[in-house]
Amino acid sequence: MKAGSHVLLCVTGGIAAYKAASLASALVQGGAVVDVMMTAEAERFVGPLTFSALTARPVYSSLWDAPERIPHVRLVREAQAAVVAPATANVIAKLAHGIADDLVTTALLAARIPVVLAPAMNDAMYRSEATQANLRALRERGYDVVEPGVGFLAERESGIGRLAEESALLGAIEVALARTRALEGLRVAITAGPTREAFDPVRFVSNPSTGATGIALAREAHLRGADVTLILGPTQLEAPAQVRVERVTTAREMYDAAIERAVGADVIVAAAAVADWRPADASERKVKKTEADLNVRMVRNPDVLAELGRRKGETFLLGFAAETEDHEANARAKLARKNLDAIAVNDVSGARGFGAQENALVVLWGGGGRRELGTARKEVLAARLLDCVQERMQARHARSGVEDDECC
Ligand code: CTP
């Protein structure tokens, strides 16, 4: 977190309110300026004095008792990001429906900054259709929801509803703080997910990619102001509502969609796990198991990214390298071979990579440039990766003949 970052912490009335004190302290220790707003219900669980002592700033809880007339607008204007922790079912419902009947909900209705929501409540309340629909609506409007954890709840029962771990909250706040409108006016195209290569109507060759990284990148790029096109292979995950999505199944469909929709974009990210081969002959009828063994001849699929590299022009082209060995050497070879501006190295040898919640990435670029993005949730890595792309684009812009590989 950048020192001097300004965070608005909204504490609402659940038992997890006591954990918000520790979050406030961690933010302050990370160098942030923290303003705290509390609902009247939150004050029943923790006193405002706790927060004012931790943040060395006044704590706000009423629309009426502040020295100035409209603190709700000032506080959301000054902050760079807001976090609601814990967010009760009641406050989530009010935010989803635009109800503004206290300082916190009024301020958040006026907010034009990124808002992180950390729900914490009873398991049944969290799972209820009403809460889930409200959270879906807020996600679609760009709120970041940090899912609660599973474990012991205040009702002396186990379930989902515990406030997310502090490290997850800090990660989400870091992402929110990084979210400026830095990609305003730029076209970003992203390939994501696996492809499927059928050899009869009921069988295909594919891989375990879920598209989570590409989807997180699309959402993050949209929130930074970009005009985003997501070319997405078959996945169970939902695509962000606000981005243009082109659904494809096979590598050849992905190739065609990318050539049509991605060429000429300002930034292209190739996060898809494209199948390198497809069965030479796809049977129109289901292949019967009349023989003990089945030999399927596979032929090469087009390399989408290599073709985009050939047609690159001024586009900033970021590829991925899924590797199980000699990761960085293999990735550097791909960087050069496919004419890329940068490549993100993905270790797919263990539990990480495909299908995992967390990942670890290293970014490489020409002239020996290298940056570790660390291990984090895919949403956090997506934000760090876009920071890196923005910095590399700026460096390229500023370069004018001088090699600049100092930072990413
Ligand atoms: N890629 C692509 N089209 C393909 C294969 C790969 O666009 N047919 C892209 C991927 O989206 C990724 C990059 O190329 O951004 C590298 O993919 P990866 O699977 O790591 O490497 P390959 O090029 O397939 O090489 P290899 O299988 O030898 O590792």
PDB file of C-alpha atoms in Angstrom, residues 47-220:
ATOM      1  CA  GLY A  47     -16.830   2.395  21.005  1.00  0.00           C
ATOM      2  CA  PRO A  48     -15.803   5.180  18.588  1.00  0.00           C
ATOM      3  CA  LEU A  49     -12.963   5.996  20.967  1.00  0.00           C
ATOM      4  CA  THR A  50     -11.226   2.742  19.976  1.00  0.00           C
ATOM      5  CA  PHE A  51     -11.114   3.883  16.365  1.00  0.00           C
ATOM      6  CA  SER A  52     -10.179   7.488  17.054  1.00  0.00           C
ATOM      7  CA  ALA A  53      -7.308   6.262  19.262  1.00  0.00           C
ATOM      8  CA  LEU A  54      -6.088   3.892  16.541  1.00  0.00           C
ATOM      9  CA  THR A  55      -6.403   6.332  13.629  1.00  0.00           C
ATOM     10  CA  ALA A  56      -5.655   9.578  15.483  1.00  0.00           C
ATOM     11  CA  ARG A  57      -8.614  11.137  13.664  1.00  0.00           C
ATOM     12  CA  PRO A  58     -12.212  11.927  14.565  1.00  0.00           C
ATOM     13  CA  VAL A  59     -14.786   9.178  14.074  1.00  0.00           C
ATOM     14  CA  TYR A  60     -18.082   9.984  12.370  1.00  0.00           C
ATOM     15  CA  SER A  61     -21.380   8.316  13.145  1.00  0.00           C
ATOM     16  CA  SER A  62     -24.175  10.780  12.551  1.00  0.00           C
ATOM     17  CA  LEU A  63     -25.267  13.022   9.727  1.00  0.00           C
ATOM     18  CA  TRP A  64     -26.062  15.682  12.307  1.00  0.00           C
ATOM     19  CA  ASP A  65     -23.251  15.926  14.839  1.00  0.00           C
ATOM     20  CA  ALA A  66     -20.293  16.762  12.559  1.00  0.00           C
ATOM     21  CA  PRO A  67     -18.822  20.269  12.700  1.00  0.00           C
ATOM     22  CA  GLU A  68     -19.519  20.777   9.007  1.00  0.00           C
ATOM     23  CA  ARG A  69     -22.911  20.332   7.361  1.00  0.00           C
ATOM     24  CA  ILE A  70     -22.306  17.505   4.891  1.00  0.00           C
ATOM     25  CA  PRO A  71     -19.518  15.231   6.138  1.00  0.00           C
ATOM     26  CA  HIS A  72     -20.778  12.286   4.057  1.00  0.00           C
ATOM     27  CA  VAL A  73     -19.828  13.955   0.788  1.00  0.00           C
ATOM     28  CA  ARG A  74     -16.524  15.347   2.026  1.00  0.00           C
ATOM     29  CA  LEU A  75     -15.395  12.031   3.471  1.00  0.00           C
ATOM     30  CA  VAL A  76     -16.065  10.012   0.307  1.00  0.00           C
ATOM     31  CA  ARG A  77     -14.445  12.725  -1.827  1.00  0.00           C
ATOM     32  CA  GLU A  78     -11.253  12.785   0.222  1.00  0.00           C
ATOM     33  CA  ALA A  79     -10.810   9.020   0.429  1.00  0.00           C
ATOM     34  CA  GLN A  80      -9.348   7.017  -2.461  1.00  0.00           C
ATOM     35  CA  ALA A  81     -11.199   3.835  -1.490  1.00  0.00           C
ATOM     36  CA  ALA A  82     -13.842   2.771   1.008  1.00  0.00           C
ATOM     37  CA  VAL A  83     -14.187  -0.527   2.845  1.00  0.00           C
ATOM     38  CA  VAL A  84     -17.306  -1.700   4.671  1.00  0.00           C
ATOM     39  CA  ALA A  85     -16.139  -4.178   7.304  1.00  0.00           C
ATOM     40  CA  PRO A  86     -18.144  -5.851   8.602  1.00  0.00           C
ATOM     41  CA  ALA A  87     -20.995  -5.316   6.135  1.00  0.00           C
ATOM     42  CA  THR A  88     -24.251  -6.563   7.642  1.00  0.00           C
ATOM     43  CA  ALA A  89     -27.090  -8.063   5.597  1.00  0.00           C
ATOM     44  CA  ASN A  90     -29.135  -4.949   6.387  1.00  0.00           C
ATOM     45  CA  VAL A  91     -26.511  -2.505   5.113  1.00  0.00           C
ATOM     46  CA  ILE A  92     -25.887  -4.646   2.015  1.00  0.00           C
ATOM     47  CA  ALA A  93     -29.634  -4.572   1.283  1.00  0.00           C
ATOM     48  CA  LYS A  94     -29.773  -0.801   1.751  1.00  0.00           C
ATOM     49  CA  LEU A  95     -26.782  -0.248  -0.545  1.00  0.00           C
ATOM     50  CA  ALA A  96     -28.280  -2.532  -3.198  1.00  0.00           C
ATOM     51  CA  HIS A  97     -31.495  -0.500  -3.173  1.00  0.00           C
ATOM     52  CA  GLY A  98     -30.086   2.989  -2.766  1.00  0.00           C
ATOM     53  CA  ILE A  99     -31.529   3.547   0.706  1.00  0.00           C
ATOM     54  CA  ALA A 100     -29.663   6.312   2.548  1.00  0.00           C
ATOM     55  CA  ASP A 101     -30.962   6.599   6.097  1.00  0.00           C
ATOM     56  CA  ASP A 102     -27.783   7.083   8.116  1.00  0.00           C
ATOM     57  CA  LEU A 103     -24.277   8.483   7.631  1.00  0.00           C
ATOM     58  CA  VAL A 104     -22.712   5.286   6.222  1.00  0.00           C
ATOM     59  CA  THR A 105     -25.401   4.527   3.635  1.00  0.00           C
ATOM     60  CA  THR A 106     -25.711   8.194   2.661  1.00  0.00           C
ATOM     61  CA  ALA A 107     -21.968   8.527   2.182  1.00  0.00           C
ATOM     62  CA  LEU A 108     -21.730   5.326   0.137  1.00  0.00           C
ATOM     63  CA  LEU A 109     -24.603   6.391  -2.092  1.00  0.00           C
ATOM     64  CA  ALA A 110     -22.586   9.509  -2.921  1.00  0.00           C
ATOM     65  CA  ALA A 111     -19.335   7.556  -3.397  1.00  0.00           C
ATOM     66  CA  ARG A 112     -17.511   7.620  -6.724  1.00  0.00           C
ATOM     67  CA  ILE A 113     -14.536   5.759  -5.293  1.00  0.00           C
ATOM     68  CA  PRO A 114     -14.000   1.951  -5.296  1.00  0.00           C
ATOM     69  CA  VAL A 115     -15.870   0.263  -2.440  1.00  0.00           C
ATOM     70  CA  VAL A 116     -14.822  -3.033  -0.858  1.00  0.00           C
ATOM     71  CA  LEU A 117     -17.584  -4.926   0.949  1.00  0.00           C
ATOM     72  CA  ALA A 118     -16.723  -7.519   3.578  1.00  0.00           C
ATOM     73  CA  PRO A 119     -19.972  -9.298   4.512  1.00  0.00           C
ATOM     74  CA  ALA A 120     -20.158 -10.942   7.941  1.00  0.00           C
ATOM     75  CA  MET A 121     -23.345 -12.476   9.286  1.00  0.00           C
ATOM     76  CA  ASN A 122     -25.135 -15.648  10.184  1.00  0.00           C
ATOM     77  CA  ASP A 123     -24.769 -18.497   7.695  1.00  0.00           C
ATOM     78  CA  ALA A 124     -28.488 -18.638   6.778  1.00  0.00           C
ATOM     79  CA  MET A 125     -28.680 -14.871   6.334  1.00  0.00           C
ATOM     80  CA  TYR A 126     -25.644 -14.960   4.046  1.00  0.00           C
ATOM     81  CA  ARG A 127     -26.998 -17.795   1.942  1.00  0.00           C
ATOM     82  CA  SER A 128     -30.508 -16.323   1.684  1.00  0.00           C
ATOM     83  CA  GLU A 129     -31.647 -15.517  -1.818  1.00  0.00           C
ATOM     84  CA  ALA A 130     -32.216 -11.880  -0.872  1.00  0.00           C
ATOM     85  CA  THR A 131     -28.641 -11.339   0.362  1.00  0.00           C
ATOM     86  CA  GLN A 132     -27.142 -13.194  -2.581  1.00  0.00           C
ATOM     87  CA  ALA A 133     -29.217 -11.168  -5.056  1.00  0.00           C
ATOM     88  CA  ASN A 134     -28.182  -7.936  -3.329  1.00  0.00           C
ATOM     89  CA  LEU A 135     -24.504  -8.927  -3.446  1.00  0.00           C
ATOM     90  CA  ARG A 136     -24.820  -9.854  -7.120  1.00  0.00           C
ATOM     91  CA  ALA A 137     -26.364  -6.467  -7.886  1.00  0.00           C
ATOM     92  CA  LEU A 138     -23.591  -4.653  -6.016  1.00  0.00           C
ATOM     93  CA  ARG A 139     -20.871  -6.705  -7.742  1.00  0.00           C
ATOM     94  CA  GLU A 140     -22.356  -5.787 -11.086  1.00  0.00           C
ATOM     95  CA  ARG A 141     -22.151  -2.136 -10.099  1.00  0.00           C
ATOM     96  CA  GLY A 142     -18.443  -2.546  -9.439  1.00  0.00           C
ATOM     97  CA  TYR A 143     -18.322  -3.185  -5.689  1.00  0.00           C
ATOM     98  CA  ASP A 144     -15.569  -5.606  -4.641  1.00  0.00           C
ATOM     99  CA  VAL A 145     -17.030  -8.278  -2.411  1.00  0.00           C
ATOM    100  CA  VAL A 146     -14.569 -10.171  -0.218  1.00  0.00           C
ATOM    101  CA  GLU A 147     -16.310 -13.429   0.532  1.00  0.00           C
ATOM    102  CA  PRO A 148     -16.731 -14.340   4.188  1.00  0.00           C
ATOM    103  CA  GLY A 149     -14.968 -17.397   5.580  1.00  0.00           C
ATOM    104  CA  VAL A 150     -16.333 -20.663   6.931  1.00  0.00           C
ATOM    105  CA  GLY A 151     -15.990 -21.510  10.641  1.00  0.00           C
ATOM    106  CA  PHE A 152     -17.300 -20.816  14.123  1.00  0.00           C
ATOM    107  CA  LEU A 153     -20.030 -18.167  14.185  1.00  0.00           C
ATOM    108  CA  ALA A 154     -21.405 -16.083  17.043  1.00  0.00           C
ATOM    109  CA  GLU A 155     -24.491 -18.307  17.144  1.00  0.00           C
ATOM    110  CA  ARG A 156     -22.238 -21.142  18.381  1.00  0.00           C
ATOM    111  CA  GLU A 157     -22.613 -22.993  15.127  1.00  0.00           C
ATOM    112  CA  SER A 158     -20.330 -23.497  12.196  1.00  0.00           C
ATOM    113  CA  GLY A 159     -21.034 -22.082   8.749  1.00  0.00           C
ATOM    114  CA  ILE A 160     -20.176 -19.420   6.202  1.00  0.00           C
ATOM    115  CA  GLY A 161     -20.342 -15.853   7.445  1.00  0.00           C
ATOM    116  CA  ARG A 162     -17.131 -15.075   9.345  1.00  0.00           C
ATOM    117  CA  LEU A 163     -15.531 -11.794   8.313  1.00  0.00           C
ATOM    118  CA  ALA A 164     -12.781 -12.581   5.748  1.00  0.00           C
ATOM    119  CA  GLU A 165      -9.200 -12.807   7.030  1.00  0.00           C
ATOM    120  CA  GLU A 166      -7.444  -9.492   7.526  1.00  0.00           C
ATOM    121  CA  SER A 167      -4.838 -10.321   4.847  1.00  0.00           C
ATOM    122  CA  ALA A 168      -7.647 -10.826   2.280  1.00  0.00           C
ATOM    123  CA  LEU A 169      -9.205  -7.491   3.275  1.00  0.00           C
ATOM    124  CA  LEU A 170      -5.863  -5.692   3.005  1.00  0.00           C
ATOM    125  CA  GLY A 171      -5.313  -7.276  -0.442  1.00  0.00           C
ATOM    126  CA  ALA A 172      -8.731  -6.093  -1.650  1.00  0.00           C
ATOM    127  CA  ILE A 173      -8.099  -2.573  -0.303  1.00  0.00           C
ATOM    128  CA  GLU A 174      -4.736  -2.497  -2.105  1.00  0.00           C
ATOM    129  CA  VAL A 175      -6.514  -3.388  -5.359  1.00  0.00           C
ATOM    130  CA  ALA A 176      -9.164  -0.729  -4.783  1.00  0.00           C
ATOM    131  CA  LEU A 177      -6.521   1.924  -4.096  1.00  0.00           C
ATOM    132  CA  ALA A 178      -4.685   1.071  -7.315  1.00  0.00           C
ATOM    133  CA  ARG A 179      -7.864   1.586  -9.309  1.00  0.00           C
ATOM    134  CA  THR A 180      -7.545   4.943 -10.965  1.00  0.00           C
ATOM    135  CA  ARG A 181      -9.187   5.611 -14.328  1.00  0.00           C
ATOM    136  CA  ALA A 182      -5.762   5.028 -15.860  1.00  0.00           C
ATOM    137  CA  LEU A 183      -7.096   3.056 -18.827  1.00  0.00           C
ATOM    138  CA  GLU A 184      -9.798   5.571 -19.759  1.00  0.00           C
ATOM    139  CA  GLY A 185     -10.218   5.765 -23.537  1.00  0.00           C
ATOM    140  CA  LEU A 186      -8.129   2.652 -24.230  1.00  0.00           C
ATOM    141  CA  ARG A 187      -9.319  -0.531 -25.937  1.00  0.00           C
ATOM    142  CA  VAL A 188      -8.313  -3.702 -24.136  1.00  0.00           C
ATOM    143  CA  ALA A 189      -8.886  -7.197 -25.570  1.00  0.00           C
ATOM    144  CA  ILE A 190      -8.387 -10.308 -23.471  1.00  0.00           C
ATOM    145  CA  THR A 191      -8.457 -13.992 -24.396  1.00  0.00           C
ATOM    146  CA  ALA A 192      -9.361 -16.274 -21.498  1.00  0.00           C
ATOM    147  CA  GLY A 193     -10.429 -19.752 -20.514  1.00  0.00           C
ATOM    148  CA  PRO A 194      -9.764 -23.090 -22.171  1.00  0.00           C
ATOM    149  CA  THR A 195     -10.745 -24.265 -25.636  1.00  0.00           C
ATOM    150  CA  ARG A 196     -12.446 -27.562 -26.449  1.00  0.00           C
ATOM    151  CA  GLU A 197     -11.489 -29.675 -29.407  1.00  0.00           C
ATOM    152  CA  ALA A 198     -14.160 -32.264 -30.134  1.00  0.00           C
ATOM    153  CA  PHE A 199     -13.493 -35.636 -31.670  1.00  0.00           C
ATOM    154  CA  ASP A 200     -17.153 -36.654 -31.654  1.00  0.00           C
ATOM    155  CA  PRO A 201     -20.354 -34.958 -30.465  1.00  0.00           C
ATOM    156  CA  VAL A 202     -19.884 -36.060 -26.842  1.00  0.00           C
ATOM    157  CA  ARG A 203     -16.097 -36.066 -26.333  1.00  0.00           C
ATOM    158  CA  PHE A 204     -13.417 -33.423 -26.509  1.00  0.00           C
ATOM    159  CA  VAL A 205      -9.810 -32.614 -25.609  1.00  0.00           C
ATOM    160  CA  SER A 206      -9.376 -29.639 -23.245  1.00  0.00           C
ATOM    161  CA  ASN A 207      -7.567 -28.491 -20.080  1.00  0.00           C
ATOM    162  CA  PRO A 208      -8.597 -27.425 -16.548  1.00  0.00           C
ATOM    163  CA  SER A 209      -8.418 -23.644 -17.128  1.00  0.00           C
ATOM    164  CA  THR A 210     -11.424 -21.828 -15.617  1.00  0.00           C
ATOM    165  CA  GLY A 211     -10.715 -18.427 -17.165  1.00  0.00           C
ATOM    166  CA  ALA A 212     -10.558 -16.865 -13.679  1.00  0.00           C
ATOM    167  CA  THR A 213      -7.405 -14.832 -14.367  1.00  0.00           C
ATOM    168  CA  GLY A 214      -8.689 -13.445 -17.677  1.00  0.00           C
ATOM    169  CA  ILE A 215     -12.084 -12.645 -16.157  1.00  0.00           C
ATOM    170  CA  ALA A 216     -10.418 -10.839 -13.235  1.00  0.00           C
ATOM    171  CA  LEU A 217      -8.274  -8.884 -15.711  1.00  0.00           C
ATOM    172  CA  ALA A 218     -11.335  -7.928 -17.769  1.00  0.00           C
ATOM    173  CA  ARG A 219     -13.196  -6.683 -14.714  1.00  0.00           C
ATOM    174  CA  GLU A 220     -10.199  -4.746 -13.422  1.00  0.00           C
TER     175      GLU A 220
END
